[in-house]
PDB file of C-alpha atoms in Angstrom:
ATOM      1  CA  UNK A   1       0.186  -0.269  -0.022  1.00  0.00           C
ATOM      2  CA  UNK A   2       1.332   3.420  -1.389  1.00  0.00           C
ATOM      3  CA  UNK A   3       1.484   6.055   1.377  1.00  0.00           C
ATOM      4  CA  UNK A   4      -0.205   9.450   0.522  1.00  0.00           C
ATOM      5  CA  UNK A   5       2.156  12.471   1.612  1.00  0.00           C
ATOM      6  CA  UNK A   6       0.594  15.870   2.160  1.00  0.00           C
ATOM      7  CA  UNK A   7       4.402  17.710   2.490  1.00  0.00           C
ATOM      8  CA  UNK A   8       4.435  17.477  -1.418  1.00  0.00           C
ATOM      9  CA  UNK A   9       1.041  19.458  -2.062  1.00  0.00           C
ATOM     10  CA  UNK A  10       2.309  21.790   1.175  1.00  0.00           C
ATOM     11  CA  UNK A  11       5.368  22.813  -0.474  1.00  0.00           C
ATOM     12  CA  UNK A  12       3.730  23.468  -3.769  1.00  0.00           C
ATOM     13  CA  UNK A  13       1.137  25.596  -1.907  1.00  0.00           C
ATOM     14  CA  UNK A  14       3.153  27.291  -0.013  1.00  0.00           C
ATOM     15  CA  UNK A  15       5.842  28.270  -3.155  1.00  0.00           C
ATOM     16  CA  UNK A  16       2.517  29.715  -4.914  1.00  0.00           C
ATOM     17  CA  UNK A  17       1.590  31.420  -2.011  1.00  0.00           C
ATOM     18  CA  UNK A  18       5.159  32.750  -1.484  1.00  0.00           C
ATOM     19  CA  UNK A  19       5.596  34.039  -4.840  1.00  0.00           C
ATOM     20  CA  UNK A  20       2.265  35.953  -4.205  1.00  0.00           C
ATOM     21  CA  UNK A  21       3.465  37.656  -1.225  1.00  0.00           C
ATOM     22  CA  UNK A  22       6.933  38.619  -2.650  1.00  0.00           C
ATOM     23  CA  UNK A  23       4.670  40.174  -5.655  1.00  0.00           C
ATOM     24  CA  UNK A  24       2.504  42.199  -3.780  1.00  0.00           C
ATOM     25  CA  UNK A  25       5.419  42.913  -0.833  1.00  0.00           C
ATOM     26  CA  UNK A  26       7.048  44.198  -2.993  1.00  0.00           C
ATOM     27  CA  UNK A  27       4.773  46.683  -4.616  1.00  0.00           C
ATOM     28  CA  UNK A  28       2.093  47.552  -1.164  1.00  0.00           C
ATOM     29  CA  UNK A  29       4.860  46.174   1.378  1.00  0.00           C
ATOM     30  CA  UNK A  30       3.814  49.657   3.297  1.00  0.00           C
ATOM     31  CA  UNK A  31       0.337  49.299   2.737  1.00  0.00           C
ATOM     32  CA  UNK A  32       0.351  45.952   4.472  1.00  0.00           C
ATOM     33  CA  UNK A  33       2.116  47.071   7.705  1.00  0.00           C
ATOM     34  CA  UNK A  34      -0.117  49.518   8.215  1.00  0.00           C
ATOM     35  CA  UNK A  35      -4.041  47.584   7.382  1.00  0.00           C
ATOM     36  CA  UNK A  36      -2.487  44.398   8.930  1.00  0.00           C
ATOM     37  CA  UNK A  37      -0.026  44.629  11.636  1.00  0.00           C
ATOM     38  CA  UNK A  38      -1.020  47.787  14.600  1.00  0.00           C
ATOM     39  CA  UNK A  39       0.892  46.424  16.594  1.00  0.00           C
ATOM     40  CA  UNK A  40       3.831  44.955  14.914  1.00  0.00           C
ATOM     41  CA  UNK A  41       5.883  46.525  18.107  1.00  0.00           C
ATOM     42  CA  UNK A  42       4.480  43.469  20.140  1.00  0.00           C
ATOM     43  CA  UNK A  43       4.108  41.144  17.532  1.00  0.00           C
ATOM     44  CA  UNK A  44       7.713  41.709  16.934  1.00  0.00           C
ATOM     45  CA  UNK A  45       8.442  41.188  20.234  1.00  0.00           C
ATOM     46  CA  UNK A  46       6.608  37.564  20.200  1.00  0.00           C
ATOM     47  CA  UNK A  47       8.298  36.716  17.165  1.00  0.00           C
ATOM     48  CA  UNK A  48      11.724  36.629  18.477  1.00  0.00           C
ATOM     49  CA  UNK A  49      10.500  34.897  21.814  1.00  0.00           C
ATOM     50  CA  UNK A  50       9.161  32.231  19.127  1.00  0.00           C
ATOM     51  CA  UNK A  51      12.952  31.923  16.970  1.00  0.00           C
ATOM     52  CA  UNK A  52      14.647  31.634  20.445  1.00  0.00           C
ATOM     53  CA  UNK A  53      12.407  29.142  22.080  1.00  0.00           C
ATOM     54  CA  UNK A  54      12.421  27.495  18.749  1.00  0.00           C
ATOM     55  CA  UNK A  55      16.273  27.695  17.953  1.00  0.00           C
ATOM     56  CA  UNK A  56      17.092  26.195  21.020  1.00  0.00           C
ATOM     57  CA  UNK A  57      14.702  23.434  21.422  1.00  0.00           C
ATOM     58  CA  UNK A  58      12.448  22.603  18.385  1.00  0.00           C
ATOM     59  CA  UNK A  59      13.751  23.254  15.052  1.00  0.00           C
ATOM     60  CA  UNK A  60      17.282  20.969  16.954  1.00  0.00           C
ATOM     61  CA  UNK A  61      14.683  17.808  17.512  1.00  0.00           C
ATOM     62  CA  UNK A  62      12.803  18.355  14.581  1.00  0.00           C
ATOM     63  CA  UNK A  63      16.010  17.806  12.429  1.00  0.00           C
ATOM     64  CA  UNK A  64      17.099  14.778  14.426  1.00  0.00           C
ATOM     65  CA  UNK A  65      13.824  13.454  13.651  1.00  0.00           C
ATOM     66  CA  UNK A  66      14.041  13.678  10.140  1.00  0.00           C
ATOM     67  CA  UNK A  67      17.794  12.982  10.120  1.00  0.00           C
ATOM     68  CA  UNK A  68      17.028   9.772  11.720  1.00  0.00           C
ATOM     69  CA  UNK A  69      13.639   8.676  11.177  1.00  0.00           C
ATOM     70  CA  UNK A  70      13.147   6.871   7.334  1.00  0.00           C
ATOM     71  CA  UNK A  71      10.544   9.395   5.152  1.00  0.00           C
ATOM     72  CA  UNK A  72       8.342   6.442   5.148  1.00  0.00           C
ATOM     73  CA  UNK A  73       7.826   6.632   8.859  1.00  0.00           C
ATOM     74  CA  UNK A  74       7.703  10.555   8.477  1.00  0.00           C
ATOM     75  CA  UNK A  75       5.701  10.448   6.021  1.00  0.00           C
ATOM     76  CA  UNK A  76       3.155   8.135   7.541  1.00  0.00           C
ATOM     77  CA  UNK A  77       3.251   9.987  11.323  1.00  0.00           C
ATOM     78  CA  UNK A  78       2.248  13.174   8.928  1.00  0.00           C
ATOM     79  CA  UNK A  79      -0.573  10.997   7.399  1.00  0.00           C
ATOM     80  CA  UNK A  80      -1.861   9.745  11.512  1.00  0.00           C
ATOM     81  CA  UNK A  81      -1.648  13.636  12.807  1.00  0.00           C
ATOM     82  CA  UNK A  82      -3.823  14.792   9.833  1.00  0.00           C
ATOM     83  CA  UNK A  83      -6.764  12.089  10.293  1.00  0.00           C
ATOM     84  CA  UNK A  84      -6.906  13.220  13.379  1.00  0.00           C
ATOM     85  CA  UNK A  85      -7.583  16.875  12.301  1.00  0.00           C
ATOM     86  CA  UNK A  86     -10.308  15.176  10.673  1.00  0.00           C
ATOM     87  CA  UNK A  87     -13.118  15.472  13.385  1.00  0.00           C
ATOM     88  CA  UNK A  88     -12.070  19.077  13.286  1.00  0.00           C
ATOM     89  CA  UNK A  89     -12.851  19.804   9.628  1.00  0.00           C
ATOM     90  CA  UNK A  90     -16.073  17.673   9.984  1.00  0.00           C
ATOM     91  CA  UNK A  91     -17.539  19.795  12.791  1.00  0.00           C
ATOM     92  CA  UNK A  92     -16.202  23.399  10.791  1.00  0.00           C
ATOM     93  CA  UNK A  93     -17.990  21.613   8.170  1.00  0.00           C
ATOM     94  CA  UNK A  94     -20.807  20.922   9.538  1.00  0.00           C
ATOM     95  CA  UNK A  95     -20.646  24.991  11.116  1.00  0.00           C
ATOM     96  CA  UNK A  96     -20.128  26.555   7.681  1.00  0.00           C
ATOM     97  CA  UNK A  97     -23.232  24.212   6.600  1.00  0.00           C
ATOM     98  CA  UNK A  98     -20.690  22.264   3.642  1.00  0.00           C
ATOM     99  CA  UNK A  99     -22.270  19.042   4.345  1.00  0.00           C
ATOM    100  CA  UNK A 100     -20.840  17.510   1.533  1.00  0.00           C
ATOM    101  CA  UNK A 101     -17.092  18.306   2.780  1.00  0.00           C
ATOM    102  CA  UNK A 102     -18.255  17.128   6.134  1.00  0.00           C
ATOM    103  CA  UNK A 103     -19.660  13.926   4.343  1.00  0.00           C
ATOM    104  CA  UNK A 104     -16.208  13.524   3.149  1.00  0.00           C
ATOM    105  CA  UNK A 105     -13.770  14.511   5.985  1.00  0.00           C
ATOM    106  CA  UNK A 106     -16.084  11.668   8.142  1.00  0.00           C
ATOM    107  CA  UNK A 107     -15.643   9.116   5.437  1.00  0.00           C
ATOM    108  CA  UNK A 108     -12.356   9.858   4.684  1.00  0.00           C
ATOM    109  CA  UNK A 109     -11.771   9.301   9.174  1.00  0.00           C
ATOM    110  CA  UNK A 110     -13.830   6.209   8.831  1.00  0.00           C
ATOM    111  CA  UNK A 111     -11.601   4.862   6.226  1.00  0.00           C
ATOM    112  CA  UNK A 112      -8.045   5.968   7.211  1.00  0.00           C
ATOM    113  CA  UNK A 113      -8.620   5.034  10.745  1.00  0.00           C
ATOM    114  CA  UNK A 114      -9.292   1.203  10.099  1.00  0.00           C
ATOM    115  CA  UNK A 115      -8.289   0.384   6.548  1.00  0.00           C
ATOM    116  CA  UNK A 116      -5.008   3.297   6.911  1.00  0.00           C
ATOM    117  CA  UNK A 117      -4.377   1.676  10.021  1.00  0.00           C
ATOM    118  CA  UNK A 118      -5.122   4.657  12.218  1.00  0.00           C
ATOM    119  CA  UNK A 119      -4.524   6.722   9.604  1.00  0.00           C
ATOM    120  CA  UNK A 120      -0.779   5.749   8.602  1.00  0.00           C
ATOM    121  CA  UNK A 121      -1.689   5.214   5.201  1.00  0.00           C
ATOM    122  CA  UNK A 122      -4.569   7.594   3.470  1.00  0.00           C
ATOM    123  CA  UNK A 123      -6.049   5.467   1.706  1.00  0.00           C
ATOM    124  CA  UNK A 124      -9.081   8.035   1.188  1.00  0.00           C
ATOM    125  CA  UNK A 125      -7.285  10.318  -1.339  1.00  0.00           C
ATOM    126  CA  UNK A 126      -6.665   7.110  -3.106  1.00  0.00           C
ATOM    127  CA  UNK A 127     -10.553   6.694  -3.225  1.00  0.00           C
ATOM    128  CA  UNK A 128     -10.598  10.411  -4.215  1.00  0.00           C
ATOM    129  CA  UNK A 129     -12.057  11.560  -0.988  1.00  0.00           C
ATOM    130  CA  UNK A 130      -9.723  14.678  -1.025  1.00  0.00           C
ATOM    131  CA  UNK A 131      -8.927  16.445   2.619  1.00  0.00           C
ATOM    132  CA  UNK A 132     -10.971  19.752   3.590  1.00  0.00           C
ATOM    133  CA  UNK A 133      -8.905  21.833   5.467  1.00  0.00           C
ATOM    134  CA  UNK A 134     -11.277  23.721   8.547  1.00  0.00           C
ATOM    135  CA  UNK A 135     -10.944  25.520  11.810  1.00  0.00           C
ATOM    136  CA  UNK A 136     -12.954  28.055  13.508  1.00  0.00           C
ATOM    137  CA  UNK A 137     -11.586  30.703  12.097  1.00  0.00           C
ATOM    138  CA  UNK A 138     -12.443  29.881   8.885  1.00  0.00           C
ATOM    139  CA  UNK A 139     -16.255  29.155  10.169  1.00  0.00           C
ATOM    140  CA  UNK A 140     -16.151  32.794  11.754  1.00  0.00           C
ATOM    141  CA  UNK A 141     -14.784  34.083   8.175  1.00  0.00           C
ATOM    142  CA  UNK A 142     -17.982  31.745   6.481  1.00  0.00           C
ATOM    143  CA  UNK A 143     -20.545  33.912   8.345  1.00  0.00           C
ATOM    144  CA  UNK A 144     -18.823  37.257   8.070  1.00  0.00           C
ATOM    145  CA  UNK A 145     -16.251  37.829  10.914  1.00  0.00           C
ATOM    146  CA  UNK A 146     -13.612  40.256  10.075  1.00  0.00           C
ATOM    147  CA  UNK A 147      -9.701  38.605  10.550  1.00  0.00           C
ATOM    148  CA  UNK A 148      -9.113  41.498  13.025  1.00  0.00           C
ATOM    149  CA  UNK A 149      -5.110  43.423  13.013  1.00  0.00           C
ATOM    150  CA  UNK A 150      -2.228  40.327  12.822  1.00  0.00           C
ATOM    151  CA  UNK A 151      -0.779  38.835  16.052  1.00  0.00           C
ATOM    152  CA  UNK A 152       2.195  36.373  16.750  1.00  0.00           C
ATOM    153  CA  UNK A 153       0.699  34.296  19.471  1.00  0.00           C
ATOM    154  CA  UNK A 154       3.256  33.255  22.041  1.00  0.00           C
ATOM    155  CA  UNK A 155       4.665  29.640  21.017  1.00  0.00           C
ATOM    156  CA  UNK A 156       1.518  29.206  17.976  1.00  0.00           C
ATOM    157  CA  UNK A 157       2.964  31.671  15.958  1.00  0.00           C
ATOM    158  CA  UNK A 158       1.589  34.184  12.931  1.00  0.00           C
ATOM    159  CA  UNK A 159      -2.689  34.718  13.974  1.00  0.00           C
ATOM    160  CA  UNK A 160      -5.091  37.081  13.863  1.00  0.00           C
ATOM    161  CA  UNK A 161      -7.692  38.322  16.232  1.00  0.00           C
ATOM    162  CA  UNK A 162     -10.408  36.171  14.515  1.00  0.00           C
ATOM    163  CA  UNK A 163      -7.953  32.978  14.312  1.00  0.00           C
ATOM    164  CA  UNK A 164      -6.586  33.223  17.596  1.00  0.00           C
ATOM    165  CA  UNK A 165     -10.358  33.277  18.841  1.00  0.00           C
ATOM    166  CA  UNK A 166     -11.061  30.650  17.243  1.00  0.00           C
ATOM    167  CA  UNK A 167      -8.276  28.387  18.604  1.00  0.00           C
ATOM    168  CA  UNK A 168     -10.750  27.517  21.221  1.00  0.00           C
ATOM    169  CA  UNK A 169     -13.442  26.013  19.789  1.00  0.00           C
ATOM    170  CA  UNK A 170     -10.819  23.866  17.287  1.00  0.00           C
ATOM    171  CA  UNK A 171      -9.358  22.478  20.704  1.00  0.00           C
ATOM    172  CA  UNK A 172     -12.916  20.905  22.004  1.00  0.00           C
ATOM    173  CA  UNK A 173     -13.092  19.866  18.582  1.00  0.00           C
ATOM    174  CA  UNK A 174     -10.195  17.681  18.595  1.00  0.00           C
ATOM    175  CA  UNK A 175      -9.958  14.187  19.984  1.00  0.00           C
ATOM    176  CA  UNK A 176      -6.717  14.956  22.005  1.00  0.00           C
ATOM    177  CA  UNK A 177      -8.610  16.407  25.494  1.00  0.00           C
ATOM    178  CA  UNK A 178     -11.094  13.589  25.412  1.00  0.00           C
ATOM    179  CA  UNK A 179      -8.265  10.519  26.047  1.00  0.00           C
ATOM    180  CA  UNK A 180      -8.357   9.750  29.882  1.00  0.00           C
ATOM    181  CA  UNK A 181      -5.580   8.351  29.670  1.00  0.00           C
ATOM    182  CA  UNK A 182      -2.501  11.462  30.064  1.00  0.00           C
ATOM    183  CA  UNK A 183       0.274   9.531  29.041  1.00  0.00           C
ATOM    184  CA  UNK A 184      -1.554   8.952  25.801  1.00  0.00           C
ATOM    185  CA  UNK A 185      -2.656  12.349  25.638  1.00  0.00           C
ATOM    186  CA  UNK A 186       0.681  13.735  26.064  1.00  0.00           C
ATOM    187  CA  UNK A 187       2.311  11.850  23.477  1.00  0.00           C
ATOM    188  CA  UNK A 188      -0.482  12.557  20.757  1.00  0.00           C
ATOM    189  CA  UNK A 189       0.237  16.494  21.832  1.00  0.00           C
ATOM    190  CA  UNK A 190       3.756  15.804  21.554  1.00  0.00           C
ATOM    191  CA  UNK A 191       3.776  13.838  18.152  1.00  0.00           C
ATOM    192  CA  UNK A 192       1.668  16.695  16.638  1.00  0.00           C
ATOM    193  CA  UNK A 193       4.026  19.721  17.846  1.00  0.00           C
ATOM    194  CA  UNK A 194       7.323  17.478  16.604  1.00  0.00           C
ATOM    195  CA  UNK A 195       4.993  16.761  12.973  1.00  0.00           C
ATOM    196  CA  UNK A 196       4.859  20.243  12.716  1.00  0.00           C
ATOM    197  CA  UNK A 197       7.649  21.547  13.195  1.00  0.00           C
ATOM    198  CA  UNK A 198       9.411  19.137  10.819  1.00  0.00           C
ATOM    199  CA  UNK A 199       7.060  19.728   8.022  1.00  0.00           C
ATOM    200  CA  UNK A 200       8.569  23.655   8.600  1.00  0.00           C
ATOM    201  CA  UNK A 201      12.330  22.907   8.127  1.00  0.00           C
ATOM    202  CA  UNK A 202      12.308  22.218   4.263  1.00  0.00           C
ATOM    203  CA  UNK A 203       9.713  25.889   3.780  1.00  0.00           C
ATOM    204  CA  UNK A 204      12.050  28.277   5.395  1.00  0.00           C
ATOM    205  CA  UNK A 205      14.224  28.042   2.505  1.00  0.00           C
ATOM    206  CA  UNK A 206      11.700  29.890   0.496  1.00  0.00           C
ATOM    207  CA  UNK A 207      12.173  33.159   3.140  1.00  0.00           C
ATOM    208  CA  UNK A 208      13.913  35.960   2.071  1.00  0.00           C
ATOM    209  CA  UNK A 209      14.168  39.604   3.142  1.00  0.00           C
ATOM    210  CA  UNK A 210      12.656  40.313   6.322  1.00  0.00           C
ATOM    211  CA  UNK A 211      11.554  36.899   7.793  1.00  0.00           C
ATOM    212  CA  UNK A 212       8.974  38.328  10.048  1.00  0.00           C
ATOM    213  CA  UNK A 213       7.490  40.474   7.066  1.00  0.00           C
ATOM    214  CA  UNK A 214       7.978  37.735   4.833  1.00  0.00           C
ATOM    215  CA  UNK A 215       6.092  34.972   7.764  1.00  0.00           C
ATOM    216  CA  UNK A 216       3.263  37.979   8.280  1.00  0.00           C
ATOM    217  CA  UNK A 217       2.579  38.144   4.439  1.00  0.00           C
ATOM    218  CA  UNK A 218       2.294  34.706   3.632  1.00  0.00           C
ATOM    219  CA  UNK A 219       0.403  33.675   6.570  1.00  0.00           C
ATOM    220  CA  UNK A 220      -1.886  36.827   5.832  1.00  0.00           C
ATOM    221  CA  UNK A 221      -2.229  35.702   1.936  1.00  0.00           C
ATOM    222  CA  UNK A 222      -2.865  31.972   2.795  1.00  0.00           C
ATOM    223  CA  UNK A 223      -5.741  32.244   5.249  1.00  0.00           C
ATOM    224  CA  UNK A 224      -7.357  34.740   2.565  1.00  0.00           C
ATOM    225  CA  UNK A 225      -6.576  31.556  -0.319  1.00  0.00           C
ATOM    226  CA  UNK A 226      -8.594  29.230   2.155  1.00  0.00           C
ATOM    227  CA  UNK A 227     -11.495  31.834   3.157  1.00  0.00           C
ATOM    228  CA  UNK A 228     -12.457  32.627  -0.254  1.00  0.00           C
ATOM    229  CA  UNK A 229     -12.267  28.440  -1.004  1.00  0.00           C
ATOM    230  CA  UNK A 230      -9.992  28.541  -3.582  1.00  0.00           C
ATOM    231  CA  UNK A 231      -9.100  24.991  -4.716  1.00  0.00           C
ATOM    232  CA  UNK A 232      -4.963  24.106  -5.052  1.00  0.00           C
ATOM    233  CA  UNK A 233      -3.438  23.591  -8.226  1.00  0.00           C
ATOM    234  CA  UNK A 234      -1.382  20.331  -8.756  1.00  0.00           C
ATOM    235  CA  UNK A 235       1.503  22.066 -10.627  1.00  0.00           C
TER     236      UNK A 235
END
């Protein structure tokens, strides 16, 4: 059975967004800063804190993980993490009244959790059931809630007021908080954090210029892309 990796699509998607950001920032850079980042002084301070913590903890661990772990295992772990997120995707698609997508989310979770060995294999994609990434920030946007100012959160990184607010309901849409075994719960959280950080290692090479500005604009462009419901092209 062949593994289906989300990393390739993520890299292509991020490259597309990064190119758009570079072009838009070259023309509209000052406007972006004024209209989307009024708390830049505070945000830069938090960004520096996060970067320092990451440099001495998460990044070295993620590099070690990638170095010693076979690629197919890394892909399988990423698939398992994505599979756990299907519950959140389902909940938010229901709240957005996207019932077809919600049905796909539910089917993906069922097939991947059983035939895919708890999500290690992404059999859902092989069956034509494509993942619908959702979160409560997108749900709020769907119902007309504006994004609000750009905001960098300690440990969590780039966000907006709307997306930061959405993290709370998303937490309760995850499976992990309802697991009674603390050891299992913490292991899942740790695996999700490690997998997320490892996925970002290759994307760091695309950062040009001021990393704070690049990451900010890439995040805002990406969120706008998702809010408008654009479909990623496999180019």
